[in-house]
Amino acid sequence: MSTAPADAIAFARPWFDEAEAEAAAAAVRSGWVVGGPQLEAFEAEFARICGVRHAIGMSSWTTGAFLVLHCLGIGPGDEVVVPSLTFIATANVAVHVGARPIFADVANDTTWNVDPGDAAARITERTRALLPVDQLGLPCDIDAFRALADTHGLTLIDDAACALGSRNRGRPVGSLAPISVFSLHARKVVTTGEGGVVTTDDDALAERLRRLRNQGMSASAFERRDAGAAQAPSFPEVGFNFRMTDVQAAIGRVQLGKLDTIVERRRAIAERYLAYLANHPVLAAPRVPEGMETNWQSFQIAVRDDAPVGRDAVVEGLAARGVPARIGVMAAHREAPYRDRAPLLPATERAADRALQLPMHPGITESQSTRVVEALDAVTRPLVSAGG
Ligand SMILES: Cc1ncc(COP(=O)(O)O)c(C=O)c1O
């Protein structure tokens, strides 16, 4: 049966309306399209939501995390422990500063979060930082990583790219590690198209990140607007252009105002999926440990080990029924840049081979989520009868 395009299910989609378009237009009309008041206000709102002193807007997660590693002086000869089961950017930033990403395995369950015990086993005298990921929005066991970092004298950086609005025992992600880095890419719960944010309580680090994102300039254009024309900025060290624009920040402010609604709507869709998946013979549901609240940035499931069907066949079966599923999180260590030194990561490989993601965004209607569940059932039910 073909689906009318008007009611086609999108796999992911930003939760925009006229308010974002108006905010972007207002920033353009104001003339302050970069380094202006919108960025300052966005950063203050983001910091408040995360319960930290500083939020520093960047052009992406990648430039933000790179700049953090650069500020920490991490470089050639150093190692950074990262999960492999993540978007490859997590490993790439270590390479960008000349360091080595050292891959740790994930827990052998459907949290798909990096296992602190395995990460501990990867620490050597060259390790400088731990960069665990909040997988698809689900907070990782940051307290275990904090303890590891303290024991070994390492810096802990939370890859919170996907996790704005998630909580760990009531505490917002962004405040749980000394440094956290978020992405505002279009797939994230709150988006500015591209963009990133670093959060921290470290005043000196925040001040340096703000300078270095702006070519090392001592004061931004907005800060210098009332200074005399002859007031020249200074450039105490070599910087970069990693600025977030005011047009992005204006969109971001509207998005931050919707964060609670966005997360609530995602949670309602997740609950429908979870209700269907309970005790499913072919599919395993995502596990959310006690005390964790995820923002459901993505909804990942797995085809059970003993299922009489592979993951790709389930994805294709859903596509044939008008449901756009995708394969799950990648394993970075299997890609060309890292393949030659790939360690044994059995849980990561199993997840990368068996996980898939269902449509998840706040615009999914009740009838659409019903269609997703019905399609899952149509694809898997015959297998159960055949298998049994
Ligand atoms: C876990 C994780 N880390 C890092 C990134 C990179 O973010 P950005 O595209 O903003 O650089 C992403 C983006 O998908 C991600 O999911």
mmCIF file of C-alpha atoms and ligand atoms in Angstrom:
data_model
loop_
_atom_site.group_PDB
_atom_site.id
_atom_site.type_symbol
_atom_site.label_atom_id
_atom_site.label_comp_id
_atom_site.label_asym_id
_atom_site.label_seq_id
_atom_site.Cartn_x
_atom_site.Cartn_y
_atom_site.Cartn_z
ATOM 1 C CA MET A 1 0.000 0.000 0.000
ATOM 2 C CA SER A 2 1.447 3.378 -0.912
ATOM 3 C CA THR A 3 1.472 6.253 1.576
ATOM 4 C CA ALA A 4 0.167 9.661 0.565
ATOM 5 C CA PRO A 5 3.201 12.019 0.532
ATOM 6 C CA ALA A 6 1.277 14.549 2.674
ATOM 7 C CA ASP A 7 1.264 12.033 5.532
ATOM 8 C CA ALA A 8 4.690 10.551 4.835
ATOM 9 C CA ILE A 9 6.578 9.831 8.061
ATOM 10 C CA ALA A 10 9.840 11.775 8.400
ATOM 11 C CA PHE A 11 12.685 9.990 10.171
ATOM 12 C CA ALA A 12 13.851 13.209 11.871
ATOM 13 C CA ARG A 13 12.813 16.827 11.478
ATOM 14 C CA PRO A 14 13.514 20.093 13.350
ATOM 15 C CA TRP A 15 10.592 21.430 15.412
ATOM 16 C CA PHE A 16 10.372 24.845 13.741
ATOM 17 C CA ASP A 17 7.476 27.238 13.158
ATOM 18 C CA GLU A 18 7.188 30.890 12.201
ATOM 19 C CA ALA A 19 8.849 31.966 15.461
ATOM 20 C CA GLU A 20 12.295 30.745 14.321
ATOM 21 C CA ALA A 21 11.830 32.380 10.896
ATOM 22 C CA GLU A 22 10.807 35.665 12.597
ATOM 23 C CA ALA A 23 13.736 35.543 15.019
ATOM 24 C CA ALA A 24 16.220 34.945 12.191
ATOM 25 C CA ALA A 25 14.678 37.789 10.173
ATOM 26 C CA ALA A 26 14.818 40.128 13.186
ATOM 27 C CA ALA A 27 18.526 39.372 13.652
ATOM 28 C CA VAL A 28 19.137 40.139 9.974
ATOM 29 C CA ARG A 29 17.137 43.389 10.199
ATOM 30 C CA SER A 30 19.056 44.469 13.304
ATOM 31 C CA GLY A 31 22.346 44.410 11.400
ATOM 32 C CA TRP A 32 24.041 42.377 14.166
ATOM 33 C CA VAL A 33 24.426 39.071 12.351
ATOM 34 C CA VAL A 34 27.518 37.892 14.213
ATOM 35 C CA GLY A 35 29.093 38.589 17.609
ATOM 36 C CA GLY A 36 26.056 40.563 18.790
ATOM 37 C CA PRO A 37 23.323 40.604 21.453
ATOM 38 C CA GLN A 38 21.557 37.417 20.327
ATOM 39 C CA LEU A 39 24.649 35.321 20.966
ATOM 40 C CA GLU A 40 25.095 36.819 24.428
ATOM 41 C CA ALA A 41 21.445 36.166 25.334
ATOM 42 C CA PHE A 42 21.502 32.648 23.870
ATOM 43 C CA GLU A 43 24.596 31.776 25.890
ATOM 44 C CA ALA A 44 23.019 33.083 29.114
ATOM 45 C CA GLU A 45 19.835 31.028 28.522
ATOM 46 C CA PHE A 46 21.785 27.900 27.635
ATOM 47 C CA ALA A 47 23.938 28.247 30.780
ATOM 48 C CA ARG A 48 20.825 28.652 32.933
ATOM 49 C CA ILE A 49 19.202 25.522 31.463
ATOM 50 C CA CYS A 50 22.357 23.500 32.139
ATOM 51 C CA GLY A 51 22.916 24.995 35.597
ATOM 52 C CA VAL A 52 26.454 26.220 34.848
ATOM 53 C CA ARG A 53 28.262 29.555 34.890
ATOM 54 C CA HIS A 54 29.296 29.539 31.225
ATOM 55 C CA ALA A 55 27.932 28.425 27.869
ATOM 56 C CA ILE A 56 30.114 29.320 24.899
ATOM 57 C CA GLY A 57 28.527 29.213 21.437
ATOM 58 C CA MET A 58 30.613 27.616 18.684
ATOM 59 C CA SER A 59 30.185 26.852 14.997
ATOM 60 C CA SER A 60 29.743 23.114 15.758
ATOM 61 C CA TRP A 61 30.388 20.403 18.355
ATOM 62 C CA THR A 62 33.513 19.528 16.386
ATOM 63 C CA THR A 63 35.064 23.002 16.601
ATOM 64 C CA GLY A 64 33.999 23.308 20.260
ATOM 65 C CA ALA A 65 35.516 19.970 21.292
ATOM 66 C CA PHE A 66 38.638 20.644 19.231
ATOM 67 C CA LEU A 67 39.101 24.004 20.953
ATOM 68 C CA VAL A 68 38.647 22.411 24.383
ATOM 69 C CA LEU A 69 41.368 19.819 23.661
ATOM 70 C CA HIS A 70 43.584 22.601 22.256
ATOM 71 C CA CYS A 71 43.100 24.713 25.419
ATOM 72 C CA LEU A 72 43.981 21.686 27.567
ATOM 73 C CA GLY A 73 47.248 21.403 25.644
ATOM 74 C CA ILE A 74 46.439 17.881 24.448
ATOM 75 C CA GLY A 75 48.476 16.983 21.376
ATOM 76 C CA PRO A 76 51.013 14.602 19.828
ATOM 77 C CA GLY A 77 51.923 11.674 22.090
ATOM 78 C CA ASP A 78 48.718 12.027 24.121
ATOM 79 C CA GLU A 79 45.765 9.648 24.224
ATOM 80 C CA VAL A 80 42.068 10.376 24.649
ATOM 81 C CA VAL A 81 39.741 7.509 25.611
ATOM 82 C CA VAL A 82 36.521 7.561 23.538
ATOM 83 C CA PRO A 83 33.822 5.026 22.708
ATOM 84 C CA SER A 84 33.917 3.622 19.186
ATOM 85 C CA LEU A 85 30.116 3.319 19.093
ATOM 86 C CA THR A 86 29.508 6.986 18.347
ATOM 87 C CA PHE A 87 29.404 9.407 15.480
ATOM 88 C CA ILE A 88 32.989 9.425 14.195
ATOM 89 C CA ALA A 89 33.440 13.115 15.165
ATOM 90 C CA THR A 90 34.133 12.021 18.778
ATOM 91 C CA ALA A 91 37.294 10.207 17.654
ATOM 92 C CA ASN A 92 38.218 12.700 14.946
ATOM 93 C CA VAL A 93 38.704 15.629 17.353
ATOM 94 C CA ALA A 94 41.501 13.763 19.131
ATOM 95 C CA VAL A 95 43.223 13.358 15.750
ATOM 96 C CA HIS A 96 42.646 17.038 14.912
ATOM 97 C CA VAL A 97 44.880 18.063 17.853
ATOM 98 C CA GLY A 98 47.477 15.401 16.968
ATOM 99 C CA ALA A 99 46.507 12.972 19.760
ATOM 100 C CA ARG A 100 45.342 9.337 19.489
ATOM 101 C CA PRO A 101 41.776 8.265 20.161
ATOM 102 C CA ILE A 102 41.782 5.047 22.194
ATOM 103 C CA PHE A 103 38.564 3.126 21.753
ATOM 104 C CA ALA A 104 36.603 1.701 24.682
ATOM 105 C CA ASP A 105 33.742 -0.777 24.385
ATOM 106 C CA VAL A 106 30.125 -0.072 25.288
ATOM 107 C CA ALA A 107 28.173 -1.962 27.939
ATOM 108 C CA ASN A 108 26.708 -5.208 26.643
ATOM 109 C CA ASP A 109 23.137 -3.971 26.958
ATOM 110 C CA THR A 110 20.746 -1.680 25.136
ATOM 111 C CA THR A 111 21.862 1.523 26.836
ATOM 112 C CA TRP A 112 24.690 1.435 24.253
ATOM 113 C CA ASN A 113 26.628 3.678 26.629
ATOM 114 C CA VAL A 114 30.389 3.368 27.088
ATOM 115 C CA ASP A 115 31.430 0.976 29.837
ATOM 116 C CA PRO A 116 33.508 2.764 32.530
ATOM 117 C CA GLY A 117 35.223 -0.543 33.435
ATOM 118 C CA ASP A 118 36.394 -1.077 29.861
ATOM 119 C CA ALA A 119 37.460 2.585 29.608
ATOM 120 C CA ALA A 120 39.524 2.149 32.798
ATOM 121 C CA ALA A 121 41.369 -0.780 31.208
ATOM 122 C CA ARG A 122 42.369 1.458 28.249
ATOM 123 C CA ILE A 123 44.095 4.106 30.413
ATOM 124 C CA THR A 124 47.881 4.296 29.991
ATOM 125 C CA GLU A 125 50.558 6.751 31.119
ATOM 126 C CA ARG A 126 49.848 8.672 27.877
ATOM 127 C CA THR A 127 46.131 9.175 28.587
ATOM 128 C CA ARG A 128 45.193 12.826 29.147
ATOM 129 C CA ALA A 129 41.416 12.933 28.839
ATOM 130 C CA LEU A 130 38.254 10.833 28.951
ATOM 131 C CA LEU A 131 35.579 11.707 26.395
ATOM 132 C CA PRO A 132 32.515 9.544 27.104
ATOM 133 C CA VAL A 133 29.346 10.059 25.042
ATOM 134 C CA ASP A 134 25.742 10.419 26.229
ATOM 135 C CA GLN A 135 24.501 7.907 23.690
ATOM 136 C CA LEU A 136 21.667 9.285 21.570
ATOM 137 C CA GLY A 137 20.751 11.532 24.507
ATOM 138 C CA LEU A 138 20.898 8.931 27.298
ATOM 139 C CA PRO A 139 23.305 10.181 29.998
ATOM 140 C CA CYS A 140 26.344 7.939 30.440
ATOM 141 C CA ASP A 141 27.536 6.872 33.915
ATOM 142 C CA ILE A 142 29.343 10.173 34.387
ATOM 143 C CA ASP A 143 29.952 9.638 38.110
ATOM 144 C CA ALA A 144 32.018 6.537 37.336
ATOM 145 C CA PHE A 145 33.975 8.520 34.733
ATOM 146 C CA ARG A 146 34.473 11.375 37.177
ATOM 147 C CA ALA A 147 35.928 8.935 39.707
ATOM 148 C CA LEU A 148 38.233 7.474 37.034
ATOM 149 C CA ALA A 149 39.365 10.945 35.979
ATOM 150 C CA ASP A 150 40.093 11.900 39.603
ATOM 151 C CA THR A 151 42.004 8.687 40.307
ATOM 152 C CA HIS A 152 44.219 9.016 37.239
ATOM 153 C CA GLY A 153 44.507 12.830 37.092
ATOM 154 C CA LEU A 154 42.684 13.098 33.744
ATOM 155 C CA THR A 155 40.338 15.719 32.335
ATOM 156 C CA LEU A 156 36.750 14.584 31.885
ATOM 157 C CA ILE A 157 34.859 15.990 28.909
ATOM 158 C CA ASP A 158 31.254 14.932 28.345
ATOM 159 C CA ASP A 159 30.321 14.447 24.672
ATOM 160 C CA ALA A 160 26.810 15.739 25.250
ATOM 161 C CA ALA A 161 26.263 16.362 21.516
ATOM 162 C CA CYS A 162 22.844 14.678 21.653
ATOM 163 C CA ALA A 163 21.867 15.242 25.287
ATOM 164 C CA LEU A 164 20.460 18.742 25.842
ATOM 165 C CA GLY A 165 17.463 18.370 28.155
ATOM 166 C CA SER A 166 18.534 14.974 29.536
ATOM 167 C CA ARG A 167 19.078 14.423 33.271
ATOM 168 C CA ASN A 168 21.054 12.172 35.557
ATOM 169 C CA ARG A 169 19.334 11.819 38.953
ATOM 170 C CA GLY A 170 17.684 15.199 38.404
ATOM 171 C CA ARG A 171 20.915 16.959 37.415
ATOM 172 C CA PRO A 172 20.970 18.453 33.900
ATOM 173 C CA VAL A 173 23.517 17.207 31.384
ATOM 174 C CA GLY A 174 25.929 20.071 30.840
ATOM 175 C CA SER A 175 26.644 20.404 34.563
ATOM 176 C CA LEU A 176 27.852 16.853 35.239
ATOM 177 C CA ALA A 177 31.427 17.049 33.976
ATOM 178 C CA PRO A 178 33.920 19.909 34.290
ATOM 179 C CA ILE A 179 33.465 20.454 30.533
ATOM 180 C CA SER A 180 30.547 19.369 28.298
ATOM 181 C CA VAL A 181 30.116 19.897 24.572
ATOM 182 C CA PHE A 182 26.756 19.994 22.759
ATOM 183 C CA SER A 183 25.839 19.911 19.073
ATOM 184 C CA LEU A 184 23.071 22.023 17.541
ATOM 185 C CA HIS A 185 23.109 20.182 14.204
ATOM 186 C CA ALA A 186 19.741 19.682 12.490
ATOM 187 C CA ARG A 187 19.318 16.151 13.902
ATOM 188 C CA LYS A 188 19.589 17.365 17.506
ATOM 189 C CA VAL A 189 16.619 18.114 19.801
ATOM 190 C CA VAL A 190 17.391 21.834 19.661
ATOM 191 C CA THR A 191 18.955 23.018 16.433
ATOM 192 C CA THR A 192 20.392 26.090 14.774
ATOM 193 C CA GLY A 193 21.173 24.175 11.560
ATOM 194 C CA GLU A 194 24.822 23.859 12.526
ATOM 195 C CA GLY A 195 26.275 24.934 15.846
ATOM 196 C CA GLY A 196 27.780 23.800 19.118
ATOM 197 C CA VAL A 197 28.018 24.890 22.752
ATOM 198 C CA VAL A 198 30.661 24.253 25.424
ATOM 199 C CA THR A 199 29.470 24.439 29.039
ATOM 200 C CA THR A 200 31.741 24.818 32.062
ATOM 201 C CA ASP A 201 32.086 26.483 35.464
ATOM 202 C CA ASP A 202 35.750 27.244 34.755
ATOM 203 C CA ASP A 203 35.986 31.047 34.309
ATOM 204 C CA ALA A 204 39.488 31.036 32.817
ATOM 205 C CA LEU A 205 38.672 28.286 30.313
ATOM 206 C CA ALA A 206 35.443 30.057 29.272
ATOM 207 C CA GLU A 207 37.268 33.327 28.714
ATOM 208 C CA ARG A 208 39.937 31.592 26.620
ATOM 209 C CA LEU A 209 37.397 29.663 24.536
ATOM 210 C CA ARG A 210 35.542 32.927 23.792
ATOM 211 C CA ARG A 211 38.787 34.562 22.665
ATOM 212 C CA LEU A 212 40.108 31.651 20.626
ATOM 213 C CA ARG A 213 36.848 31.098 18.725
ATOM 214 C CA ASN A 214 37.324 34.700 17.550
ATOM 215 C CA GLN A 215 40.928 34.658 16.206
ATOM 216 C CA GLY A 216 42.271 35.229 19.728
ATOM 217 C CA MET A 217 40.780 38.728 19.864
ATOM 218 C CA SER A 218 40.679 40.262 23.329
ATOM 219 C CA ALA A 219 37.094 41.605 22.930
ATOM 220 C CA SER A 220 34.249 40.830 20.533
ATOM 221 C CA ALA A 221 32.808 43.408 18.130
ATOM 222 C CA PHE A 222 29.750 43.738 20.394
ATOM 223 C CA GLU A 223 31.890 44.365 23.473
ATOM 224 C CA ARG A 224 33.864 47.007 21.551
ATOM 225 C CA ARG A 225 30.828 48.794 20.051
ATOM 226 C CA ASP A 226 30.922 51.695 22.514
ATOM 227 C CA ALA A 227 34.690 51.974 22.699
ATOM 228 C CA GLY A 228 36.404 54.742 20.776
ATOM 229 C CA ALA A 229 37.202 54.097 17.101
ATOM 230 C CA ALA A 230 40.907 54.164 17.901
ATOM 231 C CA GLN A 231 40.533 51.418 20.562
ATOM 232 C CA ALA A 232 42.405 48.493 18.946
ATOM 233 C CA PRO A 233 41.800 44.949 20.205
ATOM 234 C CA SER A 234 44.806 42.828 21.112
ATOM 235 C CA PHE A 235 45.498 39.247 20.007
ATOM 236 C CA PRO A 236 47.404 37.549 22.841
ATOM 237 C CA GLU A 237 47.520 34.123 21.117
ATOM 238 C CA VAL A 238 46.752 32.430 17.823
ATOM 239 C CA GLY A 239 43.034 31.779 17.466
ATOM 240 C CA PHE A 240 40.492 30.411 15.011
ATOM 241 C CA ASN A 241 37.181 31.345 13.435
ATOM 242 C CA PHE A 242 34.728 29.052 15.262
ATOM 243 C CA ARG A 243 32.064 31.723 15.849
ATOM 244 C CA MET A 244 28.365 31.003 16.111
ATOM 245 C CA THR A 245 26.402 33.704 14.274
ATOM 246 C CA ASP A 246 23.668 35.871 15.776
ATOM 247 C CA VAL A 247 21.217 34.472 13.217
ATOM 248 C CA GLN A 248 21.926 30.988 14.604
ATOM 249 C CA ALA A 249 21.717 32.270 18.183
ATOM 250 C CA ALA A 250 18.364 33.973 17.501
ATOM 251 C CA ILE A 251 16.960 30.688 16.155
ATOM 252 C CA GLY A 252 18.546 28.884 19.109
ATOM 253 C CA ARG A 253 16.785 31.142 21.648
ATOM 254 C CA VAL A 254 13.378 30.224 20.220
ATOM 255 C CA GLN A 255 14.379 26.561 20.206
ATOM 256 C CA LEU A 256 15.542 26.703 23.847
ATOM 257 C CA GLY A 257 12.141 28.132 24.777
ATOM 258 C CA LYS A 258 10.560 24.980 23.291
ATOM 259 C CA LEU A 259 12.968 22.503 24.862
ATOM 260 C CA ASP A 260 10.556 21.187 27.501
ATOM 261 C CA THR A 261 7.753 20.723 24.940
ATOM 262 C CA ILE A 262 10.122 19.071 22.470
ATOM 263 C CA VAL A 263 11.303 16.578 25.103
ATOM 264 C CA GLU A 264 7.738 15.894 26.324
ATOM 265 C CA ARG A 265 6.529 15.137 22.795
ATOM 266 C CA ARG A 266 9.497 12.860 22.130
ATOM 267 C CA ARG A 267 8.831 11.077 25.426
ATOM 268 C CA ALA A 268 5.191 10.444 24.471
ATOM 269 C CA ILE A 269 6.287 8.864 21.167
ATOM 270 C CA ALA A 270 8.965 6.809 22.939
ATOM 271 C CA GLU A 271 6.356 5.512 25.386
ATOM 272 C CA ARG A 272 4.188 4.243 22.523
ATOM 273 C CA TYR A 273 7.162 2.465 20.980
ATOM 274 C CA LEU A 274 8.233 1.055 24.367
ATOM 275 C CA ALA A 275 4.745 -0.267 25.087
ATOM 276 C CA TYR A 276 4.823 -2.199 21.809
ATOM 277 C CA LEU A 277 8.366 -3.493 22.374
ATOM 278 C CA ALA A 278 7.791 -4.859 25.893
ATOM 279 C CA ASN A 279 8.687 -8.584 25.845
ATOM 280 C CA HIS A 280 9.008 -8.548 22.054
ATOM 281 C CA PRO A 281 10.336 -11.884 20.735
ATOM 282 C CA VAL A 282 12.435 -10.400 17.896
ATOM 283 C CA LEU A 283 13.293 -6.847 18.963
ATOM 284 C CA ALA A 284 15.047 -5.488 22.057
ATOM 285 C CA ALA A 285 13.935 -2.108 23.456
ATOM 286 C CA PRO A 286 16.342 0.606 24.602
ATOM 287 C CA ARG A 287 17.153 0.419 28.322
ATOM 288 C CA VAL A 288 17.020 3.571 30.432
ATOM 289 C CA PRO A 289 18.749 2.916 33.771
ATOM 290 C CA GLU A 290 17.066 3.958 37.016
ATOM 291 C CA GLY A 291 17.582 7.655 37.719
ATOM 292 C CA MET A 292 18.375 8.597 34.098
ATOM 293 C CA GLU A 293 16.085 10.722 31.943
ATOM 294 C CA THR A 294 16.796 10.781 28.228
ATOM 295 C CA ASN A 295 15.621 13.453 25.803
ATOM 296 C CA TRP A 296 15.016 10.673 23.228
ATOM 297 C CA GLN A 297 17.106 12.436 20.623
ATOM 298 C CA SER A 298 16.898 9.146 18.691
ATOM 299 C CA PHE A 299 14.994 5.925 19.335
ATOM 300 C CA GLN A 300 17.292 2.955 18.804
ATOM 301 C CA ILE A 301 16.282 -0.705 19.102
ATOM 302 C CA ALA A 302 18.114 -3.951 18.327
ATOM 303 C CA VAL A 303 17.260 -7.165 16.558
ATOM 304 C CA ARG A 304 17.757 -9.908 19.165
ATOM 305 C CA ASP A 305 20.756 -12.244 18.774
ATOM 306 C CA ASP A 306 18.545 -15.293 18.305
ATOM 307 C CA ALA A 307 16.118 -13.634 15.869
ATOM 308 C CA PRO A 308 15.615 -15.489 12.581
ATOM 309 C CA VAL A 309 16.267 -12.273 10.654
ATOM 310 C CA GLY A 310 19.027 -9.709 10.280
ATOM 311 C CA ARG A 311 18.808 -6.003 11.084
ATOM 312 C CA ASP A 312 19.073 -4.891 7.450
ATOM 313 C CA ALA A 313 16.064 -7.026 6.489
ATOM 314 C CA VAL A 314 14.004 -5.335 9.227
ATOM 315 C CA VAL A 315 15.060 -1.867 7.991
ATOM 316 C CA GLU A 316 14.151 -2.852 4.408
ATOM 317 C CA GLY A 317 10.836 -4.375 5.510
ATOM 318 C CA LEU A 318 9.935 -1.142 7.300
ATOM 319 C CA ALA A 319 10.937 0.951 4.266
ATOM 320 C CA ALA A 320 8.683 -1.194 2.066
ATOM 321 C CA ARG A 321 5.829 -0.265 4.414
ATOM 322 C CA GLY A 322 6.555 3.487 4.261
ATOM 323 C CA VAL A 323 8.481 3.657 7.551
ATOM 324 C CA PRO A 324 11.896 5.306 7.223
ATOM 325 C CA ALA A 325 14.096 3.447 9.736
ATOM 326 C CA ARG A 326 17.888 3.772 9.721
ATOM 327 C CA ILE A 327 20.709 1.527 10.831
ATOM 328 C CA GLY A 328 21.977 2.343 14.341
ATOM 329 C CA VAL A 329 25.031 4.167 15.654
ATOM 330 C CA MET A 330 28.236 3.425 13.740
ATOM 331 C CA ALA A 331 31.423 1.819 15.057
ATOM 332 C CA ALA A 332 34.166 4.383 14.381
ATOM 333 C CA HIS A 333 36.976 1.796 14.714
ATOM 334 C CA ARG A 334 35.728 -0.009 11.598
ATOM 335 C CA GLU A 335 36.224 3.034 9.375
ATOM 336 C CA ALA A 336 39.324 3.551 7.227
ATOM 337 C CA PRO A 337 41.176 6.096 9.435
ATOM 338 C CA TYR A 338 41.033 3.783 12.485
ATOM 339 C CA ARG A 339 40.828 0.276 11.040
ATOM 340 C CA ASP A 340 44.555 -0.466 11.264
ATOM 341 C CA ARG A 341 44.555 -0.192 15.049
ATOM 342 C CA ALA A 342 41.099 -1.468 15.835
ATOM 343 C CA PRO A 343 40.955 -3.214 19.209
ATOM 344 C CA LEU A 344 38.525 -5.992 20.090
ATOM 345 C CA LEU A 345 35.211 -4.344 20.921
ATOM 346 C CA PRO A 346 32.620 -7.130 20.898
ATOM 347 C CA ALA A 347 29.670 -5.211 22.363
ATOM 348 C CA THR A 348 30.291 -2.297 20.001
ATOM 349 C CA GLU A 349 30.411 -4.593 16.955
ATOM 350 C CA ARG A 350 27.290 -6.440 18.022
ATOM 351 C CA ALA A 351 25.429 -3.157 18.452
ATOM 352 C CA ALA A 352 26.674 -1.754 15.151
ATOM 353 C CA ASP A 353 25.448 -4.911 13.387
ATOM 354 C CA ARG A 354 22.094 -5.329 15.128
ATOM 355 C CA ALA A 355 20.772 -1.860 16.008
ATOM 356 C CA LEU A 356 18.336 0.258 14.049
ATOM 357 C CA GLN A 357 16.549 3.526 14.686
ATOM 358 C CA LEU A 358 12.853 4.319 14.333
ATOM 359 C CA PRO A 359 11.418 7.684 13.259
ATOM 360 C CA MET A 360 11.664 10.125 16.173
ATOM 361 C CA HIS A 361 10.874 13.834 16.194
ATOM 362 C CA PRO A 362 8.254 15.982 17.947
ATOM 363 C CA GLY A 363 6.085 16.233 14.828
ATOM 364 C CA ILE A 364 5.232 12.523 14.695
ATOM 365 C CA THR A 365 1.469 12.214 15.079
ATOM 366 C CA GLU A 366 -0.333 9.495 16.985
ATOM 367 C CA SER A 367 -1.506 7.919 13.730
ATOM 368 C CA GLN A 368 2.069 7.944 12.408
ATOM 369 C CA SER A 369 3.477 6.262 15.515
ATOM 370 C CA THR A 370 0.685 3.687 15.191
ATOM 371 C CA ARG A 371 1.795 3.072 11.596
ATOM 372 C CA VAL A 372 5.385 2.575 12.766
ATOM 373 C CA VAL A 373 4.275 0.002 15.346
ATOM 374 C CA GLU A 374 2.001 -1.766 12.835
ATOM 375 C CA ALA A 375 4.818 -1.936 10.291
ATOM 376 C CA LEU A 376 7.196 -3.369 12.928
ATOM 377 C CA ASP A 377 4.591 -5.965 13.751
ATOM 378 C CA ALA A 378 3.983 -6.823 10.078
ATOM 379 C CA VAL A 379 7.739 -7.304 9.540
ATOM 380 C CA THR A 380 8.413 -9.366 12.668
ATOM 381 C CA ARG A 381 5.181 -11.324 13.354
ATOM 382 C CA PRO A 382 5.613 -13.820 10.437
ATOM 383 C CA LEU A 383 9.147 -14.500 11.711
ATOM 384 C CA VAL A 384 7.844 -15.416 15.137
ATOM 385 C CA SER A 385 5.330 -17.888 13.678
ATOM 386 C CA ALA A 386 7.953 -19.313 11.276
ATOM 387 C CA GLY A 387 10.606 -19.462 14.000
ATOM 388 C CA GLY A 388 8.252 -20.965 16.579
HETATM 389 C C1 LIG B 1 27.897 11.875 19.728
HETATM 390 C C2 LIG B 1 28.253 12.974 18.752
HETATM 391 N N1 LIG B 1 29.400 13.638 18.903
HETATM 392 C C3 LIG B 1 29.746 14.626 18.049
HETATM 393 C C4 LIG B 1 28.933 14.997 17.003
HETATM 394 C C5 LIG B 1 29.382 16.076 16.054
HETATM 395 O O1 LIG B 1 28.581 17.236 16.112
HETATM 396 P P1 LIG B 1 28.718 18.402 15.044
HETATM 397 O O2 LIG B 1 28.122 17.913 13.769
HETATM 398 O O3 LIG B 1 27.944 19.553 15.634
HETATM 399 O O4 LIG B 1 30.166 18.727 14.901
HETATM 400 C C6 LIG B 1 27.707 14.363 16.826
HETATM 401 C C7 LIG B 1 26.826 14.764 15.715
HETATM 402 O O5 LIG B 1 26.031 14.028 15.195
HETATM 403 C C8 LIG B 1 27.362 13.305 17.710
HETATM 404 O O6 LIG B 1 26.212 12.627 17.564
#
